[in-house]
Amino acid sequence: MSNQIKEQARDLLGKIVSSVHGLVDDITALEVNTMVVEQITGAKFNAWQAYEEIYSIKDKDYFHVKGIPNPDKLPEPEKTQAYELQKLYKSLFSQLEKEYFYILLEKSTDTTNPDPRIIRYQERLKYEVENDPNILPEDPVYIKLARPILPAPTPVADEEDNQKNLQQRWKEIEQLLNNGKFIRTLRKMSELKAALDGGHINSLDIDIIYAQTVMQLDGDIISRYHKKLFQLPEVDRDLILKIHNEGIVAGEKQWRGTLEFLIGIIQNIAKLSQQ
């Protein structure tokens, strides 16, 4: 085999290894969740739309517009249930923002002049730890710290924006949506939000993940079952467990097939480059 073909094979191997690096991060474990919802959307994942929907959770009128009950207007125990439902929605935004914070940390190289968003996020975490559970939403200090560090997807400029700032913000969002780690987190948060939206959001009913199984490459298998699963009628419980187990078998088959396919490609190219 000519040196040119060997070099091309090595170059192709390097590109494949680089391109599947992020994919391998995402398939080193199989996770199967089983829950019962009122409705299922058939919409395909759209990164920009998902980003807008998760970001909108921070809008002050979000829960009112969605018809999610206001905890302050409810008696116990409904008040606690409403707080828990809102907390689940807010956690979706928080996890996405945390992923963005880690991206900023990775990109930050100037230790003498760190990104102000990093500083504000760290100060917010410190404030929440020191003041929990007595945080006052109207506290001016907290209002300032609580401003999202995620770039806003709104197409309309606010008072602090000009056209140049808007274009820079949209460009940053486009870069985020091309970041493997961020897009995986966004997809996960979008799926969880779809599950929440699929329930009776205006009646405090929270969809429950009845069964969860995680299988890892090192052979560890972790199964979790919600205690409410065993409070269901026997017929319902057995059906959920049957569906969950079938999902595990199908998921494992596809998971291992994908791994074997990737390994086979890399092995064949590696052999080609060594001939």
Short mmCIF file of C-alpha atoms in Angstrom, two decimals:
data_model
loop_
_atom_site.label_atom_id
_atom_site.label_comp_id
_atom_site.label_asym_id
_atom_site.label_seq_id
_atom_site.Cartn_x
_atom_site.Cartn_y
_atom_site.Cartn_z
CA MET A 1 0.00 0.00 0.00
CA SER A 2 1.32 3.45 -0.92
CA ASN A 3 2.34 5.94 1.74
CA GLN A 4 -0.32 8.31 0.42
CA ILE A 5 -3.13 5.81 1.07
CA LYS A 6 -1.72 5.04 4.54
CA GLU A 7 -1.64 8.74 5.33
CA GLN A 8 -5.19 9.18 4.12
CA ALA A 9 -6.31 6.24 6.27
CA ARG A 10 -4.58 7.71 9.33
CA ASP A 11 -6.16 11.09 8.66
CA LEU A 12 -9.59 9.49 8.27
CA LEU A 13 -9.11 7.54 11.51
CA GLY A 14 -8.19 10.73 13.34
CA LYS A 15 -11.28 12.52 12.03
CA ILE A 16 -13.58 9.64 12.99
CA VAL A 17 -12.11 9.37 16.49
CA SER A 18 -12.55 13.11 16.92
CA SER A 19 -16.10 13.15 15.58
CA VAL A 20 -17.32 10.22 17.71
CA HIS A 21 -15.63 11.45 20.91
CA GLY A 22 -18.71 13.39 21.96
CA LEU A 23 -20.99 10.56 20.86
CA VAL A 24 -19.07 8.05 22.96
CA ASP A 25 -19.49 10.33 25.97
CA ASP A 26 -23.22 10.10 25.42
CA ILE A 27 -23.48 6.31 24.90
CA THR A 28 -21.24 5.00 27.67
CA ALA A 29 -24.41 4.35 29.65
CA LEU A 30 -27.94 3.31 28.74
CA GLU A 31 -30.76 4.91 30.72
CA VAL A 32 -34.36 3.69 30.46
CA ASN A 33 -37.13 5.62 32.24
CA THR A 34 -40.77 4.54 32.36
CA MET A 35 -43.57 6.93 33.28
CA VAL A 36 -47.27 7.35 32.57
CA VAL A 37 -48.44 10.67 31.10
CA GLU A 38 -51.75 12.10 29.92
CA GLN A 39 -50.54 13.02 26.44
CA ILE A 40 -47.48 12.60 24.25
CA THR A 41 -46.29 15.14 21.72
CA GLY A 42 -45.06 13.93 18.35
CA ALA A 43 -42.94 17.02 17.75
CA LYS A 44 -39.31 16.41 16.79
CA PHE A 45 -36.47 17.96 18.75
CA ASN A 46 -35.63 21.46 17.53
CA ALA A 47 -32.60 22.86 19.37
CA TRP A 48 -33.45 26.54 19.00
CA GLN A 49 -37.10 26.03 19.93
CA ALA A 50 -36.15 23.87 22.90
CA TYR A 51 -33.72 26.56 24.06
CA GLU A 52 -36.44 29.21 23.85
CA GLU A 53 -38.91 27.04 25.76
CA ILE A 54 -36.49 26.23 28.57
CA TYR A 55 -35.37 29.86 28.80
CA SER A 56 -38.98 31.06 29.03
CA ILE A 57 -39.32 29.29 32.39
CA LYS A 58 -37.49 32.29 33.89
CA ASP A 59 -40.23 34.69 32.73
CA LYS A 60 -42.07 36.12 35.72
CA ASP A 61 -45.47 35.30 34.18
CA TYR A 62 -44.51 31.81 32.96
CA PHE A 63 -46.50 29.80 35.52
CA HIS A 64 -49.53 32.07 35.20
CA VAL A 65 -49.56 31.75 31.40
CA LYS A 66 -49.14 27.97 31.63
CA GLY A 67 -52.01 27.75 34.10
CA ILE A 68 -49.83 26.30 36.85
CA PRO A 69 -51.40 27.05 40.26
CA ASN A 70 -49.99 29.84 42.42
CA PRO A 71 -48.80 28.28 45.71
CA ASP A 72 -49.55 31.47 47.66
CA LYS A 73 -53.25 31.13 46.88
CA LEU A 74 -53.57 27.52 47.96
CA PRO A 75 -54.02 25.84 51.34
CA GLU A 76 -51.88 22.99 52.56
CA PRO A 77 -51.08 20.38 51.29
CA GLU A 78 -51.84 21.80 47.82
CA LYS A 79 -49.44 24.67 48.49
CA THR A 80 -46.51 22.28 48.99
CA GLN A 81 -47.49 20.33 45.87
CA ALA A 82 -47.61 23.54 43.81
CA TYR A 83 -44.17 24.58 45.06
CA GLU A 84 -42.82 21.15 44.11
CA LEU A 85 -44.29 21.41 40.61
CA GLN A 86 -42.79 24.87 40.06
CA LYS A 87 -39.49 23.65 41.50
CA LEU A 88 -39.36 20.86 38.90
CA TYR A 89 -39.82 23.35 36.07
CA LYS A 90 -37.25 25.77 37.50
CA SER A 91 -34.72 22.95 37.88
CA LEU A 92 -34.78 22.44 34.09
CA PHE A 93 -33.53 25.99 33.56
CA SER A 94 -31.03 25.69 36.43
CA GLN A 95 -29.43 22.56 35.00
CA LEU A 96 -29.12 24.12 31.55
CA GLU A 97 -27.59 27.25 33.06
CA LYS A 98 -25.14 25.13 35.08
CA GLU A 99 -23.98 23.42 31.88
CA TYR A 100 -23.41 26.85 30.33
CA PHE A 101 -21.43 27.90 33.42
CA TYR A 102 -19.10 24.91 32.95
CA ILE A 103 -18.63 25.87 29.29
CA LEU A 104 -17.67 29.40 30.35
CA LEU A 105 -15.17 27.96 32.83
CA GLU A 106 -13.59 25.79 30.13
CA LYS A 107 -13.26 28.77 27.80
CA SER A 108 -11.95 31.11 30.50
CA THR A 109 -8.17 31.51 30.21
CA ASP A 110 -7.70 34.94 31.77
CA THR A 111 -7.53 34.31 35.52
CA THR A 112 -6.73 37.96 36.27
CA ASN A 113 -9.85 39.23 34.51
CA PRO A 114 -12.49 36.46 34.64
CA ASP A 115 -15.78 36.60 32.77
CA PRO A 116 -18.27 38.68 34.83
CA ARG A 117 -20.94 36.01 34.22
CA ILE A 118 -18.76 33.46 36.01
CA ILE A 119 -18.35 35.79 38.97
CA ARG A 120 -22.09 36.59 39.15
CA TYR A 121 -23.06 32.92 38.98
CA GLN A 122 -20.62 32.03 41.76
CA GLU A 123 -21.84 34.93 43.88
CA ARG A 124 -25.44 33.82 43.35
CA LEU A 125 -24.62 30.28 44.52
CA LYS A 126 -22.90 31.70 47.59
CA TYR A 127 -25.86 33.99 48.32
CA GLU A 128 -28.33 31.11 48.03
CA VAL A 129 -26.28 28.89 50.36
CA GLU A 130 -25.92 31.62 52.97
CA ASN A 131 -29.56 32.78 52.87
CA ASP A 132 -31.52 29.59 52.17
CA PRO A 133 -34.38 29.11 53.03
CA ASN A 134 -35.01 32.80 53.80
CA ILE A 135 -34.29 34.28 50.38
CA LEU A 136 -36.44 37.30 49.61
CA PRO A 137 -37.27 37.50 45.88
CA GLU A 138 -37.63 41.28 46.18
CA ASP A 139 -34.14 41.72 47.66
CA PRO A 140 -32.27 44.07 45.23
CA VAL A 141 -29.04 42.11 45.75
CA TYR A 142 -30.72 38.84 44.84
CA ILE A 143 -32.54 40.40 41.87
CA LYS A 144 -29.18 41.48 40.46
CA LEU A 145 -27.50 38.12 41.09
CA ALA A 146 -30.49 36.11 39.83
CA ARG A 147 -30.31 37.54 36.30
CA PRO A 148 -29.65 34.56 34.00
CA ILE A 149 -26.14 34.18 32.66
CA LEU A 150 -27.54 32.31 29.66
CA PRO A 151 -27.86 34.52 26.56
CA ALA A 152 -31.52 35.43 26.06
CA PRO A 153 -33.07 34.13 22.81
CA THR A 154 -35.59 36.98 22.55
CA PRO A 155 -35.66 38.55 19.06
CA VAL A 156 -36.46 41.98 20.49
CA ALA A 157 -33.78 44.23 21.96
CA ASP A 158 -34.22 45.38 25.53
CA GLU A 159 -33.05 48.68 26.98
CA GLU A 160 -29.47 47.49 27.38
CA ASP A 161 -29.24 46.09 23.86
CA ASN A 162 -28.30 47.47 20.51
CA GLN A 163 -28.25 45.69 17.17
CA LYS A 164 -24.59 44.72 17.55
CA ASN A 165 -25.24 43.17 20.98
CA LEU A 166 -28.22 41.25 19.60
CA GLN A 167 -26.19 39.79 16.75
CA GLN A 168 -23.42 38.83 19.15
CA ARG A 169 -25.94 37.15 21.46
CA TRP A 170 -27.53 35.16 18.63
CA LYS A 171 -24.09 34.12 17.40
CA GLU A 172 -23.25 32.86 20.89
CA ILE A 173 -26.50 30.88 21.02
CA GLU A 174 -25.68 29.31 17.65
CA GLN A 175 -22.28 28.29 19.03
CA LEU A 176 -23.95 26.81 22.10
CA LEU A 177 -26.30 24.78 19.94
CA ASN A 178 -23.26 23.33 18.17
CA ASN A 179 -21.63 22.35 21.47
CA GLY A 180 -22.01 18.60 22.04
CA LYS A 181 -22.18 18.75 25.84
CA PHE A 182 -24.65 21.62 25.87
CA ILE A 183 -26.95 20.10 23.24
CA ARG A 184 -27.10 16.80 25.15
CA THR A 185 -28.15 18.64 28.31
CA LEU A 186 -30.66 20.71 26.32
CA ARG A 187 -32.17 17.59 24.77
CA LYS A 188 -32.47 15.94 28.19
CA MET A 189 -34.12 19.02 29.73
CA SER A 190 -36.46 19.25 26.74
CA GLU A 191 -37.53 15.63 27.22
CA LEU A 192 -38.15 16.19 30.93
CA LYS A 193 -40.16 19.33 30.18
CA ALA A 194 -42.26 17.43 27.65
CA ALA A 195 -43.00 14.86 30.36
CA LEU A 196 -44.03 17.61 32.79
CA ASP A 197 -46.15 19.31 30.14
CA GLY A 198 -47.82 15.99 29.40
CA GLY A 199 -49.48 15.90 32.81
CA HIS A 200 -52.23 17.96 34.39
CA ILE A 201 -50.11 21.04 35.04
CA ASN A 202 -53.13 22.95 36.29
CA SER A 203 -54.18 20.31 38.79
CA LEU A 204 -50.90 19.73 40.66
CA ASP A 205 -50.57 16.19 39.32
CA ILE A 206 -46.87 15.47 38.74
CA ASP A 207 -45.91 12.69 36.36
CA ILE A 208 -43.85 10.07 38.14
CA ILE A 209 -40.91 8.11 36.79
CA TYR A 210 -42.06 4.75 38.13
CA ALA A 211 -39.00 2.78 37.01
CA GLN A 212 -35.47 3.73 36.01
CA THR A 213 -32.64 1.45 34.93
CA VAL A 214 -29.10 2.57 34.10
CA MET A 215 -26.61 0.20 32.49
CA GLN A 216 -22.93 1.19 32.24
CA LEU A 217 -20.08 -0.13 30.13
CA ASP A 218 -18.25 -1.47 33.18
CA GLY A 219 -21.15 -3.84 33.83
CA ASP A 220 -22.92 -1.91 36.59
CA ILE A 221 -26.72 -2.09 36.38
CA ILE A 222 -28.72 0.23 38.62
CA SER A 223 -32.51 -0.09 38.86
CA ARG A 224 -34.73 2.28 40.82
CA TYR A 225 -38.47 1.95 41.43
CA HIS A 226 -40.68 4.68 42.83
CA LYS A 227 -42.45 3.57 45.99
CA LYS A 228 -45.79 4.61 44.48
CA LEU A 229 -45.35 1.89 41.86
CA PHE A 230 -46.05 -0.71 44.53
CA GLN A 231 -49.15 1.17 45.68
CA LEU A 232 -50.80 0.74 42.28
CA PRO A 233 -53.26 -2.06 41.54
CA GLU A 234 -51.46 -5.29 40.71
CA VAL A 235 -52.55 -5.22 37.06
CA ASP A 236 -51.22 -1.66 36.54
CA ARG A 237 -47.98 -2.39 38.39
CA ASP A 238 -47.28 -5.54 36.38
CA LEU A 239 -48.01 -3.76 33.10
CA ILE A 240 -45.61 -0.90 33.90
CA LEU A 241 -42.87 -3.36 34.91
CA LYS A 242 -43.46 -5.40 31.73
CA ILE A 243 -43.21 -2.29 29.55
CA HIS A 244 -40.09 -1.16 31.40
CA ASN A 245 -38.34 -4.51 31.04
CA GLU A 246 -39.18 -4.65 27.32
CA GLY A 247 -37.74 -1.15 26.97
CA ILE A 248 -34.51 -2.30 28.64
CA VAL A 249 -34.14 -5.26 26.27
CA ALA A 250 -34.80 -3.15 23.17
CA GLY A 251 -32.59 -0.31 24.39
CA GLU A 252 -29.69 -2.63 25.27
CA LYS A 253 -29.85 -4.28 21.85
CA GLN A 254 -29.69 -0.96 20.04
CA TRP A 255 -27.05 0.41 22.45
CA ARG A 256 -24.69 -2.53 22.02
CA GLY A 257 -25.25 -2.54 18.27
CA THR A 258 -24.20 1.11 18.07
CA LEU A 259 -21.08 0.45 20.15
CA GLU A 260 -20.08 -2.56 18.05
CA PHE A 261 -20.61 -0.57 14.85
CA LEU A 262 -18.35 2.28 16.02
CA ILE A 263 -15.67 -0.07 17.31
CA GLY A 264 -15.75 -2.03 14.05
CA ILE A 265 -15.25 1.11 11.94
CA ILE A 266 -12.30 2.28 14.03
CA GLN A 267 -10.68 -1.17 14.06
CA ASN A 268 -10.95 -1.54 10.26
CA ILE A 269 -9.48 1.89 9.59
CA ALA A 270 -6.72 1.25 12.14
CA LYS A 271 -5.81 -1.99 10.32
CA LEU A 272 -5.87 -0.18 6.98
CA SER A 273 -3.51 2.54 8.24
CA GLN A 274 -1.01 -0.06 9.50
CA GLN A 275 -0.77 -2.10 6.28
#
